[in-house]
């Protein structure tokens, strides 16, 4: 346990409890009401129990070949398509009894799930997790590509700024959250003509074909969509921002042997060098 994370006011409370052997008498001694004292004890006890479980009672090692357990992963729908196929291949060979559960949730809920032990790892773009109490490891950098149906003859090979803003856009905002591209365009004072707003990237597979709409999406999305439907790419009139795709875990899982194995596996399978494209894991999954 990191001593810097301990609320020192709780030491006063614990001292009073140890001396007086009573919540009500301890509350009176330190000038708090009994309900307030009880409320202060609850999260403190929970943190102590979590620390004991994760840092003291952990087994010495983790044997993936023999392990029979489930891991919960936080990632958007594109993460399931981009990150999991290669991982599943490795699980077949190295951890045949390990099960994975992938969930998508708002960024604010992701932090709570990791802290509470309801999730083991978050993989993707989670800027809200770049704060104290969380570890992160970079996997790769990505950017954005503008795509349209291959039969859409109304779009040019390269957009001018005026053409781009006037085009009919479909925009994907998973869990209703703003994407980095939204902030980038807002900073430039540019506002697209958004005809359709979606919650899931995979909806593009059925909505893009035969449509006159365009979509500016992360590079991996363009790669995945292009594997299933005929698309064309349109050169953007600006240099798009880059996304830093990372994996995140809570500090109490830093020394957990099973979590170390899991994030090591994700790193080995999904790490890419600069400008590398999404691997074609689809065959043989």
Short mmCIF file of C-alpha atoms in Angstrom, two decimals:
data_model
loop_
_atom_site.label_atom_id
_atom_site.label_comp_id
_atom_site.label_asym_id
_atom_site.label_seq_id
_atom_site.Cartn_x
_atom_site.Cartn_y
_atom_site.Cartn_z
CA UNK A 1 0.00 0.00 0.00
CA UNK A 2 1.25 3.47 -0.90
CA UNK A 3 1.35 5.44 2.39
CA UNK A 4 0.83 8.63 0.42
CA UNK A 5 -2.69 7.47 -0.41
CA UNK A 6 -3.71 7.10 3.24
CA UNK A 7 -6.00 9.75 4.74
CA UNK A 8 -4.10 10.65 7.93
CA UNK A 9 -7.31 11.87 9.57
CA UNK A 10 -8.33 8.23 9.73
CA UNK A 11 -5.40 7.51 12.05
CA UNK A 12 -7.01 9.74 14.66
CA UNK A 13 -10.24 7.80 14.25
CA UNK A 14 -8.54 4.41 14.47
CA UNK A 15 -6.61 5.50 17.56
CA UNK A 16 -9.82 6.57 19.29
CA UNK A 17 -11.51 3.30 18.34
CA UNK A 18 -8.58 1.26 19.67
CA UNK A 19 -8.53 3.12 22.99
CA UNK A 20 -12.25 3.43 23.65
CA UNK A 21 -13.55 0.24 22.02
CA UNK A 22 -16.75 1.99 20.95
CA UNK A 23 -17.86 3.87 17.85
CA UNK A 24 -20.07 6.24 19.84
CA UNK A 25 -17.38 7.04 22.44
CA UNK A 26 -14.75 7.45 19.71
CA UNK A 27 -17.09 9.81 17.86
CA UNK A 28 -17.58 11.90 20.99
CA UNK A 29 -13.85 12.00 21.68
CA UNK A 30 -12.94 13.36 18.24
CA UNK A 31 -15.95 15.65 17.90
CA UNK A 32 -17.94 13.80 15.23
CA UNK A 33 -21.45 12.44 15.21
CA UNK A 34 -21.83 8.66 15.33
CA UNK A 35 -23.29 8.49 11.77
CA UNK A 36 -20.38 10.55 10.45
CA UNK A 37 -17.89 8.31 12.24
CA UNK A 38 -19.51 5.16 10.86
CA UNK A 39 -19.54 6.66 7.36
CA UNK A 40 -15.84 7.47 7.62
CA UNK A 41 -15.03 3.91 8.72
CA UNK A 42 -16.80 2.17 5.80
CA UNK A 43 -14.57 3.28 2.89
CA UNK A 44 -11.48 3.00 5.07
CA UNK A 45 -12.21 -0.63 5.91
CA UNK A 46 -12.98 -1.34 2.27
CA UNK A 47 -9.62 0.06 1.16
CA UNK A 48 -7.78 -1.95 3.81
CA UNK A 49 -9.52 -5.16 2.76
CA UNK A 50 -8.77 -4.49 -0.91
CA UNK A 51 -5.13 -3.80 -0.13
CA UNK A 52 -4.83 -7.02 1.89
CA UNK A 53 -6.44 -9.05 -0.90
CA UNK A 54 -4.36 -7.58 -3.71
CA UNK A 55 -1.00 -7.03 -2.02
CA UNK A 56 -0.75 -9.53 0.85
CA UNK A 57 -2.96 -12.52 0.08
CA UNK A 58 -2.04 -12.82 -3.58
CA UNK A 59 -0.63 -16.20 -4.63
CA UNK A 60 3.06 -16.29 -5.47
CA UNK A 61 2.48 -16.76 -9.18
CA UNK A 62 -0.06 -17.30 -11.93
CA UNK A 63 -0.11 -20.39 -14.12
CA UNK A 64 -2.13 -19.54 -17.25
CA UNK A 65 -2.16 -23.17 -18.44
CA UNK A 66 -4.00 -24.30 -15.31
CA UNK A 67 -5.92 -21.15 -14.42
CA UNK A 68 -9.72 -21.28 -14.56
CA UNK A 69 -10.88 -17.71 -14.17
CA UNK A 70 -12.50 -14.81 -15.97
CA UNK A 71 -11.09 -11.35 -16.74
CA UNK A 72 -13.27 -8.30 -17.39
CA UNK A 73 -12.00 -5.85 -20.00
CA UNK A 74 -13.21 -2.33 -20.71
CA UNK A 75 -13.08 -1.27 -24.37
CA UNK A 76 -15.31 0.23 -27.08
CA UNK A 77 -16.84 -1.97 -29.77
CA UNK A 78 -13.91 -1.31 -32.09
CA UNK A 79 -11.60 -2.59 -29.36
CA UNK A 80 -13.41 -5.92 -29.40
CA UNK A 81 -12.75 -6.20 -33.13
CA UNK A 82 -9.22 -4.79 -33.13
CA UNK A 83 -7.70 -6.19 -29.92
CA UNK A 84 -9.40 -9.49 -29.09
CA UNK A 85 -8.81 -11.77 -32.12
CA UNK A 86 -5.07 -11.96 -31.58
CA UNK A 87 -5.52 -12.36 -27.84
CA UNK A 88 -7.95 -15.24 -28.34
CA UNK A 89 -5.38 -17.01 -30.49
CA UNK A 90 -2.85 -16.79 -27.69
CA UNK A 91 -5.38 -17.93 -25.09
CA UNK A 92 -6.01 -21.12 -27.04
CA UNK A 93 -2.34 -21.97 -26.77
CA UNK A 94 -1.36 -20.57 -23.38
CA UNK A 95 -4.51 -20.32 -21.23
CA UNK A 96 -7.23 -22.62 -22.55
CA UNK A 97 -9.47 -22.24 -19.48
CA UNK A 98 -9.29 -18.44 -19.15
CA UNK A 99 -12.44 -16.54 -20.10
CA UNK A 100 -12.73 -12.91 -21.20
CA UNK A 101 -15.66 -10.53 -20.73
CA UNK A 102 -15.56 -7.29 -22.75
CA UNK A 103 -17.66 -4.32 -21.64
CA UNK A 104 -18.19 -0.81 -22.97
CA UNK A 105 -19.00 1.94 -20.49
CA UNK A 106 -18.65 5.72 -20.16
CA UNK A 107 -15.18 6.98 -19.29
CA UNK A 108 -16.27 8.17 -15.85
CA UNK A 109 -17.64 4.73 -15.00
CA UNK A 110 -14.43 3.03 -16.17
CA UNK A 111 -12.39 4.53 -13.33
CA UNK A 112 -14.90 3.36 -10.73
CA UNK A 113 -15.03 -0.16 -12.19
CA UNK A 114 -11.24 -0.54 -12.13
CA UNK A 115 -10.95 0.85 -8.60
CA UNK A 116 -13.71 -1.39 -7.28
CA UNK A 117 -12.20 -4.48 -8.87
CA UNK A 118 -15.18 -4.92 -11.21
CA UNK A 119 -12.83 -4.72 -14.21
CA UNK A 120 -9.24 -5.86 -14.63
CA UNK A 121 -8.02 -3.78 -17.56
CA UNK A 122 -9.14 -0.92 -19.80
CA UNK A 123 -7.79 -0.86 -23.34
CA UNK A 124 -8.26 2.04 -25.75
CA UNK A 125 -8.45 5.80 -25.49
CA UNK A 126 -9.35 6.70 -21.89
CA UNK A 127 -8.05 10.20 -21.09
CA UNK A 128 -10.05 10.22 -17.83
CA UNK A 129 -7.77 7.46 -16.49
CA UNK A 130 -4.62 9.52 -16.93
CA UNK A 131 -4.53 10.50 -13.27
CA UNK A 132 -3.09 9.48 -9.92
CA UNK A 133 -3.92 5.97 -8.84
CA UNK A 134 -3.77 4.42 -12.31
CA UNK A 135 -0.96 2.90 -14.33
CA UNK A 136 -0.90 2.97 -18.13
CA UNK A 137 1.16 1.48 -20.93
CA UNK A 138 1.22 2.73 -24.52
CA UNK A 139 0.32 0.24 -27.25
CA UNK A 140 0.40 2.38 -30.39
CA UNK A 141 -0.50 5.71 -31.94
CA UNK A 142 -3.35 6.07 -34.40
CA UNK A 143 -4.95 8.85 -36.40
CA UNK A 144 -8.09 9.44 -38.49
CA UNK A 145 -9.24 8.49 -41.99
CA UNK A 146 -12.23 9.81 -43.92
CA UNK A 147 -14.22 7.05 -45.65
CA UNK A 148 -17.26 6.81 -47.92
CA UNK A 149 -19.08 4.17 -49.91
CA UNK A 150 -17.13 3.28 -53.05
CA UNK A 151 -20.26 4.08 -55.11
CA UNK A 152 -20.47 7.60 -53.71
CA UNK A 153 -19.35 9.67 -56.73
CA UNK A 154 -20.15 13.01 -55.09
CA UNK A 155 -16.98 13.07 -53.01
CA UNK A 156 -13.59 14.19 -54.41
CA UNK A 157 -10.30 12.39 -53.97
CA UNK A 158 -9.23 15.22 -51.66
CA UNK A 159 -11.49 17.53 -49.69
CA UNK A 160 -11.02 21.26 -49.46
CA UNK A 161 -11.97 22.68 -46.08
CA UNK A 162 -15.20 24.06 -47.53
CA UNK A 163 -16.12 20.72 -49.15
CA UNK A 164 -15.35 18.78 -45.98
CA UNK A 165 -17.55 20.93 -43.77
CA UNK A 166 -20.39 20.93 -46.31
CA UNK A 167 -20.36 17.15 -46.80
CA UNK A 168 -23.03 15.04 -45.09
CA UNK A 169 -21.32 13.34 -42.14
CA UNK A 170 -22.14 10.39 -39.94
CA UNK A 171 -20.37 10.72 -36.60
CA UNK A 172 -19.79 7.96 -34.05
CA UNK A 173 -19.65 8.95 -30.37
CA UNK A 174 -19.48 5.77 -28.25
CA UNK A 175 -21.49 6.17 -25.04
CA UNK A 176 -22.30 9.69 -26.23
CA UNK A 177 -18.78 10.88 -25.45
CA UNK A 178 -16.88 13.47 -27.41
CA UNK A 179 -14.00 12.25 -29.55
CA UNK A 180 -10.62 13.91 -29.91
CA UNK A 181 -11.52 14.92 -33.48
CA UNK A 182 -14.54 16.86 -32.18
CA UNK A 183 -12.33 18.94 -29.91
CA UNK A 184 -9.77 19.40 -32.69
CA UNK A 185 -12.37 20.80 -35.10
CA UNK A 186 -13.97 22.95 -32.40
CA UNK A 187 -10.58 24.52 -31.69
CA UNK A 188 -10.31 25.43 -35.37
CA UNK A 189 -13.84 26.87 -35.33
CA UNK A 190 -14.97 24.25 -37.87
CA UNK A 191 -18.44 22.71 -37.67
CA UNK A 192 -19.38 19.73 -39.81
CA UNK A 193 -22.79 19.09 -41.31
CA UNK A 194 -23.72 16.08 -39.14
CA UNK A 195 -26.63 14.15 -40.63
CA UNK A 196 -26.40 11.06 -38.43
CA UNK A 197 -24.91 10.49 -34.98
CA UNK A 198 -24.24 6.91 -33.84
CA UNK A 199 -23.18 5.13 -30.65
CA UNK A 200 -21.37 2.16 -32.21
CA UNK A 201 -18.65 2.06 -34.84
CA UNK A 202 -19.82 -1.29 -36.17
CA UNK A 203 -23.08 0.31 -37.31
CA UNK A 204 -21.04 1.77 -40.17
CA UNK A 205 -20.95 -1.68 -41.77
CA UNK A 206 -24.64 -1.53 -42.62
CA UNK A 207 -25.16 2.23 -42.90
CA UNK A 208 -22.27 3.28 -45.13
CA UNK A 209 -22.95 1.09 -48.21
CA UNK A 210 -25.22 2.88 -50.67
CA UNK A 211 -25.13 6.07 -48.60
CA UNK A 212 -23.99 9.53 -49.69
CA UNK A 213 -22.60 10.19 -46.20
CA UNK A 214 -18.93 10.28 -45.17
CA UNK A 215 -17.37 9.28 -41.85
CA UNK A 216 -14.09 10.41 -40.32
CA UNK A 217 -13.00 7.56 -38.07
CA UNK A 218 -9.91 6.19 -36.33
CA UNK A 219 -7.60 4.35 -38.73
CA UNK A 220 -8.44 0.93 -37.26
CA UNK A 221 -12.14 1.54 -37.91
CA UNK A 222 -11.42 2.33 -41.54
CA UNK A 223 -9.37 -0.88 -41.82
CA UNK A 224 -12.10 -3.04 -40.25
CA UNK A 225 -14.92 -1.48 -42.31
CA UNK A 226 -12.85 -1.90 -45.47
CA UNK A 227 -12.57 -5.64 -44.81
CA UNK A 228 -16.33 -6.04 -44.99
CA UNK A 229 -17.67 -3.37 -47.36
CA UNK A 230 -16.33 -1.57 -50.43
CA UNK A 231 -15.16 1.89 -49.38
CA UNK A 232 -13.05 4.73 -50.68
CA UNK A 233 -10.85 7.04 -48.64
CA UNK A 234 -10.85 10.81 -49.07
CA UNK A 235 -7.79 12.87 -48.20
CA UNK A 236 -8.55 15.32 -45.41
CA UNK A 237 -7.90 19.08 -45.75
CA UNK A 238 -5.98 19.09 -42.46
CA UNK A 239 -3.50 16.96 -40.57
CA UNK A 240 -5.69 15.03 -38.13
CA UNK A 241 -4.77 14.62 -34.45
CA UNK A 242 -3.19 11.44 -33.16
CA UNK A 243 -4.73 9.05 -30.67
CA UNK A 244 -2.54 7.37 -28.05
CA UNK A 245 -4.06 3.92 -27.51
CA UNK A 246 -3.05 2.53 -24.12
CA UNK A 247 -3.96 -0.05 -21.53
CA UNK A 248 -4.82 1.05 -17.99
CA UNK A 249 -5.08 -0.65 -14.62
CA UNK A 250 -5.63 0.45 -11.03
CA UNK A 251 -2.60 0.72 -8.75
CA UNK A 252 -3.85 -2.02 -6.43
CA UNK A 253 -3.47 -4.47 -9.34
CA UNK A 254 0.10 -3.41 -10.10
CA UNK A 255 1.63 -6.42 -8.31
CA UNK A 256 -1.18 -8.87 -9.00
CA UNK A 257 0.36 -11.84 -10.83
CA UNK A 258 -2.69 -12.60 -12.95
CA UNK A 259 -3.11 -8.96 -13.96
CA UNK A 260 0.59 -8.73 -14.86
CA UNK A 261 0.16 -11.75 -17.11
CA UNK A 262 -2.99 -10.33 -18.73
CA UNK A 263 -1.53 -6.91 -19.54
CA UNK A 264 1.70 -8.53 -20.71
CA UNK A 265 -0.30 -10.65 -23.14
CA UNK A 266 -2.24 -7.62 -24.43
CA UNK A 267 0.99 -5.69 -24.87
CA UNK A 268 2.73 -8.48 -26.80
CA UNK A 269 -0.24 -9.05 -29.10
CA UNK A 270 -1.40 -5.48 -29.72
CA UNK A 271 1.70 -3.31 -29.53
CA UNK A 272 2.59 -1.74 -32.87
CA UNK A 273 5.42 0.35 -34.22
CA UNK A 274 4.75 3.80 -35.63
CA UNK A 275 2.62 3.79 -38.80
CA UNK A 276 1.86 0.06 -38.50
CA UNK A 277 -1.64 -0.98 -39.52
CA UNK A 278 -4.11 -3.21 -37.77
CA UNK A 279 -2.99 -6.87 -38.21
CA UNK A 280 -5.33 -9.18 -40.07
CA UNK A 281 -6.24 -11.51 -37.20
CA UNK A 282 -9.58 -12.50 -38.68
CA UNK A 283 -8.48 -15.73 -40.34
CA UNK A 284 -8.30 -18.69 -38.02
CA UNK A 285 -9.85 -16.99 -34.96
#
